[in-house]
Amino acid sequence: RCARADRCGRYRDRCDGTREHTERLEDSGRRSARAEPEEGWPLSTAVPQQLGGRYEIGELLGRGGMAEVHIGRDSRLGRSVAVKMLRPDLARDPSFQARFRREAHSAASLNHPSGVAVYDTGEDQYAGNPVPYIVMEYVEGSTLRELMASGSRLVPERALEIVDGVLNALAYSHQ
């Protein structure tokens, strides 16, 4: 049985409880990210093409409970960035907007080698709705989830290196 089946709010109604089924559902969710826009964003584009007059929005990189992260391009500085946007259904709620702003300020105040840099934050309008966003450093590579799902065996030294980076960043963020 999949350990996530009873906690998975996103797929609980469609999950048969096996890890393979949950992973298939997650994969289909990633593939259809632009095909199924959130309420308030039109079907033709699903997400804004540009934010802040300079950040061109590309493909979906990841999705969390409050926001989506897309690859982006800073047209002013000519660099790749990661753009985190508050979900449209939550962007209309002032308490979620405040929470998102606090996250942006907290993340921007951190400067640690194991964390990404925050370059900018702002709010734009799209289809008549607010779109709060955070622009961050884009780090190319695979996620820990992808690494673990690959089935490749991780040598103990590499596992310790990853855990050490995560724990050091976590400790730094709580100072």
GROMACS .gro file of N, CA and C in nm:
model
  525
    1ARG      N    1   0.083  -0.120   0.000
    1ARG     CA    2   0.000   0.000   0.000
    1ARG      C    3   0.086   0.124   0.000
    2CYS      N    4   0.033   0.224  -0.063
    2CYS     CA    5   0.102   0.352  -0.068
    2CYS      C    6   0.084   0.423   0.066
    3ALA      N    7   0.192   0.468   0.124
    3ALA     CA    8   0.187   0.538   0.253
    3ALA      C    9   0.111   0.669   0.242
    4ARG      N   10   0.100   0.722   0.122
    4ARG     CA   11   0.036   0.852   0.104
    4ARG      C   12  -0.115   0.842   0.082
    5ALA      N   13  -0.168   0.722   0.060
    5ALA     CA   14  -0.308   0.708   0.019
    5ALA      C   15  -0.406   0.770   0.118
    6ASP      N   16  -0.385   0.753   0.247
    6ASP     CA   17  -0.480   0.806   0.343
    6ASP      C   18  -0.457   0.954   0.375
    7ARG      N   19  -0.340   1.010   0.337
    7ARG     CA   20  -0.312   1.150   0.364
    7ARG      C   21  -0.324   1.236   0.239
    8CYS      N   22  -0.334   1.174   0.126
    8CYS     CA   23  -0.326   1.246   0.000
    8CYS      C   24  -0.457   1.315  -0.034
    9GLY      N   25  -0.467   1.441   0.003
    9GLY     CA   26  -0.588   1.516  -0.024
    9GLY      C   27  -0.611   1.537  -0.173
   10ARG      N   28  -0.507   1.537  -0.249
   10ARG     CA   29  -0.518   1.565  -0.391
   10ARG      C   30  -0.575   1.447  -0.469
   11TYR      N   31  -0.537   1.326  -0.430
   11TYR     CA   32  -0.576   1.208  -0.507
   11TYR      C   33  -0.660   1.109  -0.428
   12ARG      N   34  -0.693   1.142  -0.303
   12ARG     CA   35  -0.761   1.046  -0.216
   12ARG      C   36  -0.883   0.985  -0.282
   13ASP      N   37  -0.962   1.066  -0.352
   13ASP     CA   38  -1.084   1.015  -0.413
   13ASP      C   39  -1.059   0.924  -0.533
   14ARG      N   40  -0.939   0.928  -0.590
   14ARG     CA   41  -0.910   0.845  -0.707
   14ARG      C   42  -0.800   0.742  -0.682
   15CYS      N   43  -0.741   0.740  -0.565
   15CYS     CA   44  -0.627   0.652  -0.538
   15CYS      C   45  -0.673   0.518  -0.485
   16ASP      N   46  -0.622   0.409  -0.546
   16ASP     CA   47  -0.658   0.276  -0.497
   16ASP      C   48  -0.563   0.229  -0.387
   17GLY      N   49  -0.469   0.317  -0.347
   17GLY     CA   50  -0.382   0.287  -0.234
   17GLY      C   51  -0.248   0.226  -0.269
   18THR      N   52  -0.226   0.193  -0.394
   18THR     CA   53  -0.096   0.138  -0.430
   18THR      C   54  -0.002   0.250  -0.470
   19ARG      N   55   0.126   0.232  -0.441
   19ARG     CA   56   0.225   0.334  -0.475
   19ARG      C   57   0.225   0.361  -0.626
   20GLU      N   58   0.214   0.256  -0.708
   20GLU     CA   59   0.218   0.272  -0.853
   20GLU      C   60   0.101   0.358  -0.901
   21HIS      N   61  -0.016   0.336  -0.844
   21HIS     CA   62  -0.133   0.413  -0.885
   21HIS      C   63  -0.116   0.559  -0.847
   22THR      N   64  -0.068   0.587  -0.728
   22THR     CA   65  -0.048   0.724  -0.684
   22THR      C   66   0.055   0.793  -0.773
   23GLU      N   67   0.164   0.723  -0.807
   23GLU     CA   68   0.265   0.782  -0.894
   23GLU      C   69   0.209   0.810  -1.033
   24ARG      N   70   0.123   0.720  -1.085
   24ARG     CA   71   0.061   0.745  -1.215
   24ARG      C   72  -0.028   0.869  -1.208
   25LEU      N   73  -0.104   0.883  -1.099
   25LEU     CA   74  -0.189   1.000  -1.083
   25LEU      C   75  -0.105   1.127  -1.076
   26GLU      N   76   0.007   1.122  -1.001
   26GLU     CA   77   0.094   1.239  -0.991
   26GLU      C   78   0.153   1.273  -1.126
   27ASP      N   79   0.197   1.171  -1.202
   27ASP     CA   80   0.252   1.195  -1.336
   27ASP      C   81   0.148   1.258  -1.427
   28SER      N   82   0.026   1.208  -1.422
   28SER     CA   83  -0.079   1.264  -1.508
   28SER      C   84  -0.109   1.408  -1.465
   29GLY      N   85  -0.099   1.437  -1.337
   29GLY     CA   86  -0.119   1.574  -1.289
   29GLY      C   87  -0.013   1.667  -1.341
   30ARG      N   88   0.113   1.620  -1.347
   30ARG     CA   89   0.221   1.703  -1.399
   30ARG      C   90   0.203   1.726  -1.549
   31ARG      N   91   0.165   1.620  -1.622
   31ARG     CA   92   0.150   1.633  -1.767
   31ARG      C   93   0.034   1.725  -1.803
   32SER      N   94  -0.070   1.728  -1.721
   32SER     CA   95  -0.188   1.806  -1.756
   32SER      C   96  -0.192   1.941  -1.685
   33ALA      N   97  -0.080   1.987  -1.634
   33ALA     CA   98  -0.079   2.111  -1.555
   33ALA      C   99  -0.134   2.230  -1.635
   34ARG      N  100  -0.102   2.241  -1.760
   34ARG     CA  101  -0.153   2.353  -1.840
   34ARG      C  102  -0.288   2.320  -1.901
   35ALA      N  103  -0.324   2.194  -1.913
   35ALA     CA  104  -0.450   2.156  -1.974
   35ALA      C  105  -0.568   2.177  -1.880
   36GLU      N  106  -0.544   2.181  -1.750
   36GLU     CA  107  -0.651   2.198  -1.653
   36GLU      C  108  -0.623   2.322  -1.568
   37PRO      N  109  -0.656   2.440  -1.619
   37PRO     CA  110  -0.626   2.562  -1.546
   37PRO      C  111  -0.709   2.573  -1.419
   38GLU      N  112  -0.655   2.645  -1.324
   38GLU     CA  113  -0.728   2.673  -1.201
   38GLU      C  114  -0.841   2.770  -1.232
   39GLU      N  115  -0.939   2.774  -1.147
   39GLU     CA  116  -1.050   2.866  -1.161
   39GLU      C  117  -0.996   3.009  -1.170
   40GLY      N  118  -1.048   3.085  -1.265
   40GLY     CA  119  -1.006   3.224  -1.278
   40GLY      C  120  -0.900   3.244  -1.386
   41TRP      N  121  -0.839   3.138  -1.433
   41TRP     CA  122  -0.741   3.151  -1.541
   41TRP      C  123  -0.800   3.086  -1.665
   42PRO      N  124  -0.800   3.154  -1.779
   42PRO     CA  125  -0.863   3.099  -1.899
   42PRO      C  126  -0.792   2.975  -1.951
   43LEU      N  127  -0.870   2.889  -2.017
   43LEU     CA  128  -0.819   2.762  -2.069
   43LEU      C  129  -0.710   2.783  -2.174
   44SER      N  130  -0.718   2.891  -2.251
   44SER     CA  131  -0.624   2.908  -2.362
   44SER      C  132  -0.480   2.921  -2.316
   45THR      N  133  -0.455   2.982  -2.202
   45THR     CA  134  -0.317   3.001  -2.159
   45THR      C  135  -0.287   2.943  -2.022
   46ALA      N  136  -0.388   2.926  -1.939
   46ALA     CA  137  -0.378   2.866  -1.805
   46ALA      C  138  -0.295   2.947  -1.706
   47VAL      N  139  -0.186   3.006  -1.748
   47VAL     CA  140  -0.104   3.089  -1.659
   47VAL      C  141  -0.062   3.214  -1.737
   48PRO      N  142  -0.028   3.320  -1.667
   48PRO     CA  143   0.017   3.440  -1.737
   48PRO      C  144   0.140   3.411  -1.823
   49GLN      N  145   0.152   3.481  -1.933
   49GLN     CA  146   0.269   3.468  -2.020
   49GLN      C  147   0.388   3.544  -1.962
   50GLN      N  148   0.358   3.651  -1.887
   50GLN     CA  149   0.462   3.736  -1.832
   50GLN      C  150   0.412   3.799  -1.702
   51LEU      N  151   0.503   3.820  -1.608
   51LEU     CA  152   0.472   3.887  -1.482
   51LEU      C  153   0.571   4.001  -1.461
   52GLY      N  154   0.523   4.106  -1.397
   52GLY     CA  155   0.610   4.218  -1.362
   52GLY      C  156   0.673   4.288  -1.481
   53GLY      N  157   0.619   4.266  -1.600
   53GLY     CA  158   0.673   4.331  -1.719
   53GLY      C  159   0.809   4.279  -1.762
   54ARG      N  160   0.859   4.173  -1.697
   54ARG     CA  161   0.993   4.126  -1.733
   54ARG      C  162   1.013   3.976  -1.719
   55TYR      N  163   0.927   3.905  -1.646
   55TYR     CA  164   0.948   3.762  -1.623
   55TYR      C  165   0.858   3.681  -1.714
   56GLU      N  166   0.919   3.618  -1.815
   56GLU     CA  167   0.845   3.532  -1.908
   56GLU      C  168   0.825   3.397  -1.841
   57ILE      N  169   0.701   3.348  -1.841
   57ILE     CA  170   0.665   3.226  -1.771
   57ILE      C  171   0.670   3.107  -1.865
   58GLY      N  172   0.739   3.001  -1.821
   58GLY     CA  173   0.753   2.879  -1.900
   58GLY      C  174   0.681   2.762  -1.835
   59GLU      N  175   0.734   2.644  -1.858
   59GLU     CA  176   0.667   2.521  -1.814
   59GLU      C  177   0.666   2.504  -1.662
   60LEU      N  178   0.571   2.427  -1.618
   60LEU     CA  179   0.555   2.397  -1.477
   60LEU      C  180   0.669   2.310  -1.427
   61LEU      N  181   0.731   2.350  -1.316
   61LEU     CA  182   0.837   2.270  -1.255
   61LEU      C  183   0.784   2.189  -1.137
   62GLY      N  184   0.692   2.247  -1.061
   62GLY     CA  185   0.639   2.179  -0.944
   62GLY      C  186   0.516   2.248  -0.890
   63ARG      N  187   0.446   2.176  -0.806
   63ARG     CA  188   0.321   2.227  -0.750
   63ARG      C  189   0.315   2.189  -0.604
   64GLY      N  190   0.272   2.282  -0.521
   64GLY     CA  191   0.255   2.255  -0.378
   64GLY      C  192   0.114   2.287  -0.336
   65GLY      N  193   0.091   2.292  -0.207
   65GLY     CA  194  -0.041   2.318  -0.155
   65GLY      C  195  -0.091   2.458  -0.181
   66MET      N  196   0.000   2.556  -0.187
   66MET     CA  197  -0.039   2.696  -0.205
   66MET      C  198   0.000   2.755  -0.339
   67ALA      N  199   0.098   2.697  -0.405
   67ALA     CA  200   0.154   2.765  -0.521
   67ALA      C  201   0.207   2.666  -0.625
   68GLU      N  202   0.235   2.722  -0.742
   68GLU     CA  203   0.300   2.650  -0.850
   68GLU      C  204   0.432   2.721  -0.880
   69VAL      N  205   0.532   2.642  -0.921
   69VAL     CA  206   0.661   2.699  -0.960
   69VAL      C  207   0.685   2.667  -1.107
   70HIS      N  208   0.715   2.772  -1.183
   70HIS     CA  209   0.741   2.759  -1.326
   70HIS      C  210   0.883   2.805  -1.356
   71ILE      N  211   0.939   2.749  -1.462
   71ILE     CA  212   1.065   2.802  -1.514
   71ILE      C  213   1.029   2.938  -1.575
   72GLY      N  214   1.119   3.032  -1.563
   72GLY     CA  215   1.094   3.163  -1.621
   72GLY      C  216   1.221   3.220  -1.680
   73ARG      N  217   1.205   3.331  -1.746
   73ARG     CA  218   1.319   3.401  -1.805
   73ARG      C  219   1.307   3.547  -1.769
   74ASP      N  220   1.411   3.599  -1.708
   74ASP     CA  221   1.416   3.742  -1.676
   74ASP      C  222   1.464   3.812  -1.802
   75SER      N  223   1.373   3.879  -1.871
   75SER     CA  224   1.407   3.942  -1.999
   75SER      C  225   1.501   4.060  -1.983
   76ARG      N  226   1.501   4.122  -1.866
   76ARG     CA  227   1.588   4.236  -1.842
   76ARG      C  228   1.734   4.192  -1.822
   77LEU      N  229   1.754   4.083  -1.745
   77LEU     CA  230   1.890   4.038  -1.716
   77LEU      C  231   1.933   3.917  -1.798
   78GLY      N  232   1.841   3.861  -1.875
   78GLY     CA  233   1.874   3.750  -1.964
   78GLY      C  234   1.914   3.623  -1.892
   79ARG      N  235   1.846   3.591  -1.783
   79ARG     CA  236   1.880   3.470  -1.709
   79ARG      C  237   1.754   3.388  -1.679
   80SER      N  238   1.776   3.259  -1.658
   80SER     CA  239   1.667   3.170  -1.618
   80SER      C  240   1.638   3.191  -1.471
   81VAL      N  241   1.510   3.187  -1.436
   81VAL     CA  242   1.467   3.202  -1.298
   81VAL      C  243   1.356   3.101  -1.270
   82ALA      N  244   1.326   3.083  -1.145
   82ALA     CA  245   1.210   3.004  -1.104
   82ALA      C  246   1.107   3.104  -1.052
   83VAL      N  247   0.983   3.092  -1.099
   83VAL     CA  248   0.877   3.186  -1.060
   83VAL      C  249   0.769   3.107  -0.986
   84LYS      N  250   0.751   3.143  -0.860
   84LYS     CA  251   0.649   3.080  -0.776
   84LYS      C  252   0.527   3.171  -0.772
   85MET      N  253   0.411   3.115  -0.812
   85MET     CA  254   0.287   3.193  -0.815
   85MET      C  255   0.185   3.131  -0.723
   86LEU      N  256   0.122   3.216  -0.643
   86LEU     CA  257   0.014   3.172  -0.556
   86LEU      C  258  -0.101   3.125  -0.644
   87ARG      N  259  -0.161   3.012  -0.607
   87ARG     CA  260  -0.273   2.956  -0.684
   87ARG      C  261  -0.384   3.060  -0.695
   88PRO      N  262  -0.449   3.069  -0.812
   88PRO     CA  263  -0.553   3.170  -0.833
   88PRO      C  264  -0.668   3.162  -0.733
   89ASP      N  265  -0.709   3.041  -0.695
   89ASP     CA  266  -0.820   3.029  -0.601
   89ASP      C  267  -0.783   3.082  -0.463
   90LEU      N  268  -0.654   3.080  -0.429
   90LEU     CA  269  -0.608   3.132  -0.300
   90LEU      C  270  -0.568   3.279  -0.308
   91ALA      N  271  -0.534   3.325  -0.428
   91ALA     CA  272  -0.486   3.462  -0.445
   91ALA      C  273  -0.594   3.566  -0.416
   92ARG      N  274  -0.719   3.524  -0.418
   92ARG     CA  275  -0.829   3.616  -0.387
   92ARG      C  276  -0.851   3.631  -0.237
   93ASP      N  277  -0.786   3.549  -0.157
   93ASP     CA  278  -0.805   3.549  -0.012
   93ASP      C  279  -0.694   3.631   0.053
   94PRO      N  280  -0.728   3.741   0.120
   94PRO     CA  281  -0.626   3.828   0.182
   94PRO      C  282  -0.535   3.754   0.281
   95SER      N  283  -0.587   3.654   0.352
   95SER     CA  284  -0.502   3.582   0.448
   95SER      C  285  -0.395   3.500   0.376
   96PHE      N  286  -0.429   3.439   0.260
   96PHE     CA  287  -0.329   3.365   0.184
   96PHE      C  288  -0.229   3.460   0.119
   97GLN      N  289  -0.276   3.576   0.075
   97GLN     CA  290  -0.185   3.675   0.018
   97GLN      C  291  -0.083   3.719   0.123
   98ALA      N  292  -0.130   3.744   0.246
   98ALA     CA  293  -0.039   3.785   0.354
   98ALA      C  294   0.059   3.674   0.386
   99ARG      N  295   0.011   3.551   0.390
   99ARG     CA  296   0.098   3.436   0.418
   99ARG      C  297   0.205   3.421   0.310
  100PHE      N  298   0.165   3.438   0.184
  100PHE     CA  299   0.258   3.428   0.072
  100PHE      C  300   0.363   3.538   0.081
  101ARG      N  301   0.320   3.661   0.115
  101ARG     CA  302   0.415   3.773   0.131
  101ARG      C  303   0.514   3.745   0.244
  102ARG      N  304   0.465   3.689   0.356
  102ARG     CA  305   0.555   3.655   0.468
  102ARG      C  306   0.657   3.551   0.423
  103GLU      N  307   0.612   3.453   0.345
  103GLU     CA  308   0.705   3.353   0.293
  103GLU      C  309   0.811   3.418   0.206
  104ALA      N  310   0.770   3.511   0.122
  104ALA     CA  311   0.866   3.579   0.034
  104ALA      C  312   0.968   3.657   0.115
  105HIS      N  313   0.922   3.730   0.217
  105HIS     CA  314   1.015   3.809   0.301
  105HIS      C  315   1.107   3.718   0.381
  106SER      N  316   1.055   3.609   0.433
  106SER     CA  317   1.139   3.514   0.508
  106SER      C  318   1.245   3.453   0.419
  107ALA      N  319   1.202   3.408   0.301
  107ALA     CA  320   1.297   3.345   0.208
  107ALA      C  321   1.403   3.444   0.161
  108ALA      N  322   1.362   3.569   0.138
  108ALA     CA  323   1.456   3.670   0.091
  108ALA      C  324   1.560   3.705   0.197
  109SER      N  325   1.525   3.687   0.324
  109SER     CA  326   1.619   3.721   0.431
  109SER      C  327   1.724   3.614   0.454
  110LEU      N  328   1.705   3.497   0.394
  110LEU     CA  329   1.802   3.387   0.411
  110LEU      C  330   1.909   3.394   0.304
  111ASN      N  331   2.031   3.369   0.344
  111ASN     CA  332   2.143   3.364   0.250
  111ASN      C  333   2.230   3.246   0.292
  112HIS      N  334   2.202   3.132   0.231
  112HIS     CA  335   2.272   3.009   0.268
  112HIS      C  336   2.305   2.930   0.142
  113PRO      N  337   2.423   2.867   0.137
  113PRO     CA  338   2.462   2.792   0.018
  113PRO      C  339   2.365   2.679  -0.020
  114SER      N  340   2.289   2.627   0.076
  114SER     CA  341   2.196   2.518   0.046
  114SER      C  342   2.056   2.568   0.011
  115GLY      N  343   2.038   2.698   0.005
  115GLY     CA  344   1.908   2.754  -0.030
  115GLY      C  345   1.918   2.836  -0.156
  116VAL      N  346   1.803   2.859  -0.219
  116VAL     CA  347   1.803   2.941  -0.340
  116VAL      C  348   1.787   3.088  -0.302
  117ALA      N  349   1.841   3.173  -0.385
  117ALA     CA  350   1.830   3.318  -0.364
  117ALA      C  351   1.695   3.367  -0.415
  118VAL      N  352   1.636   3.460  -0.343
  118VAL     CA  353   1.514   3.527  -0.389
  118VAL      C  354   1.557   3.656  -0.456
  119TYR      N  355   1.515   3.672  -0.583
  119TYR     CA  356   1.554   3.790  -0.660
  119TYR      C  357   1.451   3.901  -0.653
  120ASP      N  358   1.323   3.864  -0.650
  120ASP     CA  359   1.218   3.965  -0.659
  120ASP      C  360   1.088   3.905  -0.608
  121THR      N  361   0.996   3.992  -0.575
  121THR     CA  362   0.861   3.951  -0.537
  121THR      C  363   0.767   4.061  -0.583
  122GLY      N  364   0.644   4.024  -0.610
  122GLY     CA  365   0.549   4.125  -0.654
  122GLY      C  366   0.411   4.067  -0.673
  123GLU      N  367   0.327   4.149  -0.730
  123GLU     CA  368   0.191   4.106  -0.762
  123GLU      C  369   0.152   4.168  -0.894
  124ASP      N  370   0.093   4.087  -0.978
  124ASP     CA  371   0.046   4.133  -1.107
  124ASP      C  372  -0.101   4.098  -1.117
  125GLN      N  373  -0.165   4.137  -1.225
  125GLN     CA  374  -0.304   4.102  -1.252
  125GLN      C  375  -0.308   4.014  -1.376
  126TYR      N  376  -0.396   3.915  -1.372
  126TYR     CA  377  -0.415   3.829  -1.488
  126TYR      C  378  -0.562   3.786  -1.490
  127ALA      N  379  -0.628   3.809  -1.601
  127ALA     CA  380  -0.769   3.774  -1.618
  127ALA      C  381  -0.853   3.834  -1.505
  128GLY      N  382  -0.815   3.954  -1.461
  128GLY     CA  383  -0.890   4.023  -1.357
  128GLY      C  384  -0.864   3.974  -1.216
  129ASN      N  385  -0.766   3.889  -1.199
  129ASN     CA  386  -0.735   3.833  -1.067
  129ASN      C  387  -0.593   3.868  -1.025
  130PRO      N  388  -0.569   3.882  -0.894
  130PRO     CA  389  -0.432   3.909  -0.847
  130PRO      C  390  -0.345   3.784  -0.865
  131VAL      N  391  -0.219   3.806  -0.899
  131VAL     CA  392  -0.122   3.697  -0.911
  131VAL      C  393   0.003   3.735  -0.832
  132PRO      N  394   0.005   3.703  -0.701
  132PRO     CA  395   0.128   3.726  -0.623
  132PRO      C  396   0.236   3.627  -0.670
  133TYR      N  397   0.360   3.673  -0.676
  133TYR     CA  398   0.467   3.585  -0.723
  133TYR      C  399   0.599   3.615  -0.650
  134ILE      N  400   0.685   3.513  -0.652
  134ILE     CA  401   0.821   3.522  -0.598
  134ILE      C  402   0.914   3.475  -0.709
  135VAL      N  403   1.016   3.552  -0.740
  135VAL     CA  404   1.114   3.514  -0.840
  135VAL      C  405   1.241   3.470  -0.768
  136MET      N  406   1.283   3.348  -0.798
  136MET     CA  407   1.398   3.289  -0.729
  136MET      C  408   1.504   3.240  -0.827
  137GLU      N  409   1.617   3.214  -0.771
  137GLU     CA  410   1.726   3.151  -0.846
  137GLU      C  411   1.676   3.017  -0.900
  138TYR      N  412   1.708   2.990  -1.026
  138TYR     CA  413   1.674   2.860  -1.086
  138TYR      C  414   1.797   2.771  -1.077
  139VAL      N  415   1.782   2.656  -1.014
  139VAL     CA  416   1.892   2.561  -1.001
  139VAL      C  417   1.860   2.441  -1.089
  140GLU      N  418   1.943   2.421  -1.187
  140GLU     CA  419   1.921   2.309  -1.279
  140GLU      C  420   1.960   2.178  -1.212
  141GLY      N  421   1.887   2.074  -1.244
  141GLY     CA  422   1.916   1.943  -1.188
  141GLY      C  423   1.789   1.870  -1.154
  142SER      N  424   1.805   1.764  -1.080
  142SER     CA  425   1.687   1.685  -1.042
  142SER      C  426   1.653   1.709  -0.896
  143THR      N  427   1.528   1.681  -0.862
  143THR     CA  428   1.484   1.697  -0.724
  143THR      C  429   1.519   1.572  -0.645
  144LEU      N  430   1.513   1.584  -0.515
  144LEU     CA  431   1.535   1.467  -0.430
  144LEU      C  432   1.430   1.362  -0.459
  145ARG      N  433   1.306   1.403  -0.483
  145ARG     CA  434   1.198   1.310  -0.517
  145ARG      C  435   1.234   1.230  -0.643
  146GLU      N  436   1.283   1.300  -0.746
  146GLU     CA  437   1.321   1.233  -0.870
  146GLU      C  438   1.438   1.138  -0.846
  147LEU      N  439   1.533   1.180  -0.766
  147LEU     CA  440   1.647   1.096  -0.734
  147LEU      C  441   1.604   0.968  -0.664
  148MET      N  442   1.515   0.982  -0.567
  148MET     CA  443   1.467   0.865  -0.493
  148MET      C  444   1.381   0.774  -0.580
  149ALA      N  445   1.302   0.832  -0.670
  149ALA     CA  446   1.214   0.754  -0.756
  149ALA      C  447   1.290   0.683  -0.868
  150SER      N  448   1.411   0.727  -0.896
  150SER     CA  449   1.487   0.669  -1.006
  150SER      C  450   1.529   0.525  -0.980
  151GLY      N  451   1.527   0.486  -0.854
  151GLY     CA  452   1.566   0.349  -0.821
  151GLY      C  453   1.717   0.333  -0.810
  152SER      N  454   1.791   0.437  -0.842
  152SER     CA  455   1.937   0.431  -0.830
  152SER      C  456   1.976   0.424  -0.683
  153ARG      N  457   2.075   0.345  -0.655
  153ARG     CA  458   2.122   0.335  -0.517
  153ARG      C  459   2.211   0.454  -0.487
  154LEU      N  460   2.185   0.516  -0.375
  154LEU     CA  461   2.261   0.632  -0.332
  154LEU      C  462   2.373   0.586  -0.241
  155VAL      N  463   2.497   0.623  -0.273
  155VAL     CA  464   2.607   0.584  -0.186
  155VAL      C  465   2.593   0.661  -0.054
  156PRO      N  466   2.631   0.601   0.056
  156PRO     CA  467   2.613   0.665   0.187
  156PRO      C  468   2.674   0.806   0.196
  157GLU      N  469   2.789   0.827   0.133
  157GLU     CA  470   2.852   0.959   0.138
  157GLU      C  471   2.764   1.065   0.073
  158ARG      N  472   2.702   1.029  -0.040
  158ARG     CA  473   2.615   1.125  -0.110
  158ARG      C  474   2.487   1.151  -0.029
  159ALA      N  475   2.433   1.046   0.030
  159ALA     CA  476   2.313   1.061   0.114
  159ALA      C  477   2.342   1.154   0.231
  160LEU      N  478   2.458   1.137   0.295
  160LEU     CA  479   2.496   1.223   0.407
  160LEU      C  480   2.516   1.368   0.361
  161GLU      N  481   2.573   1.384   0.244
  161GLU     CA  482   2.595   1.517   0.187
  161GLU      C  483   2.460   1.590   0.168
  162ILE      N  484   2.362   1.518   0.115
  162ILE     CA  485   2.229   1.576   0.092
  162ILE      C  486   2.163   1.611   0.225
  163VAL      N  487   2.163   1.517   0.318
  163VAL     CA  488   2.100   1.540   0.449
  163VAL      C  489   2.170   1.654   0.522
  164ASP      N  490   2.302   1.660   0.515
  164ASP     CA  491   2.378   1.766   0.580
  164ASP      C  492   2.338   1.903   0.525
  165GLY      N  493   2.325   1.913   0.392
  165GLY     CA  494   2.284   2.041   0.332
  165GLY      C  495   2.145   2.083   0.377
  166VAL      N  496   2.053   1.988   0.379
  166VAL     CA  497   1.916   2.018   0.421
  166VAL      C  498   1.913   2.061   0.567
  167LEU      N  499   1.980   1.986   0.653
  167LEU     CA  500   1.977   2.018   0.796
  167LEU      C  501   2.048   2.150   0.828
  168ASN      N  502   2.158   2.177   0.758
  168ASN     CA  503   2.228   2.305   0.780
  168ASN      C  504   2.140   2.423   0.738
  169ALA      N  505   2.072   2.409   0.624
  169ALA     CA  506   1.983   2.517   0.579
  169ALA      C  507   1.866   2.534   0.676
  170LEU      N  508   1.813   2.424   0.725
  170LEU     CA  509   1.703   2.430   0.820
  170LEU      C  510   1.747   2.498   0.951
  171ALA      N  511   1.865   2.459   1.001
  171ALA     CA  512   1.917   2.521   1.123
  171ALA      C  513   1.940   2.670   1.102
  172TYR      N  514   1.995   2.707   0.987
  172TYR     CA  515   2.020   2.847   0.956
  172TYR      C  516   1.890   2.928   0.953
  173SER      N  517   1.786   2.868   0.896
  173SER     CA  518   1.658   2.939   0.884
  173SER      C  519   1.592   2.961   1.018
  174HIS      N  520   1.631   2.886   1.121
  174HIS     CA  521   1.571   2.900   1.254
  174HIS      C  522   1.656   2.981   1.351
  175GLN      N  523   1.765   3.040   1.302
  175GLN     CA  524   1.850   3.122   1.388
  175GLN      C  525   1.790   3.260   1.408
   0.00000   0.00000   0.00000
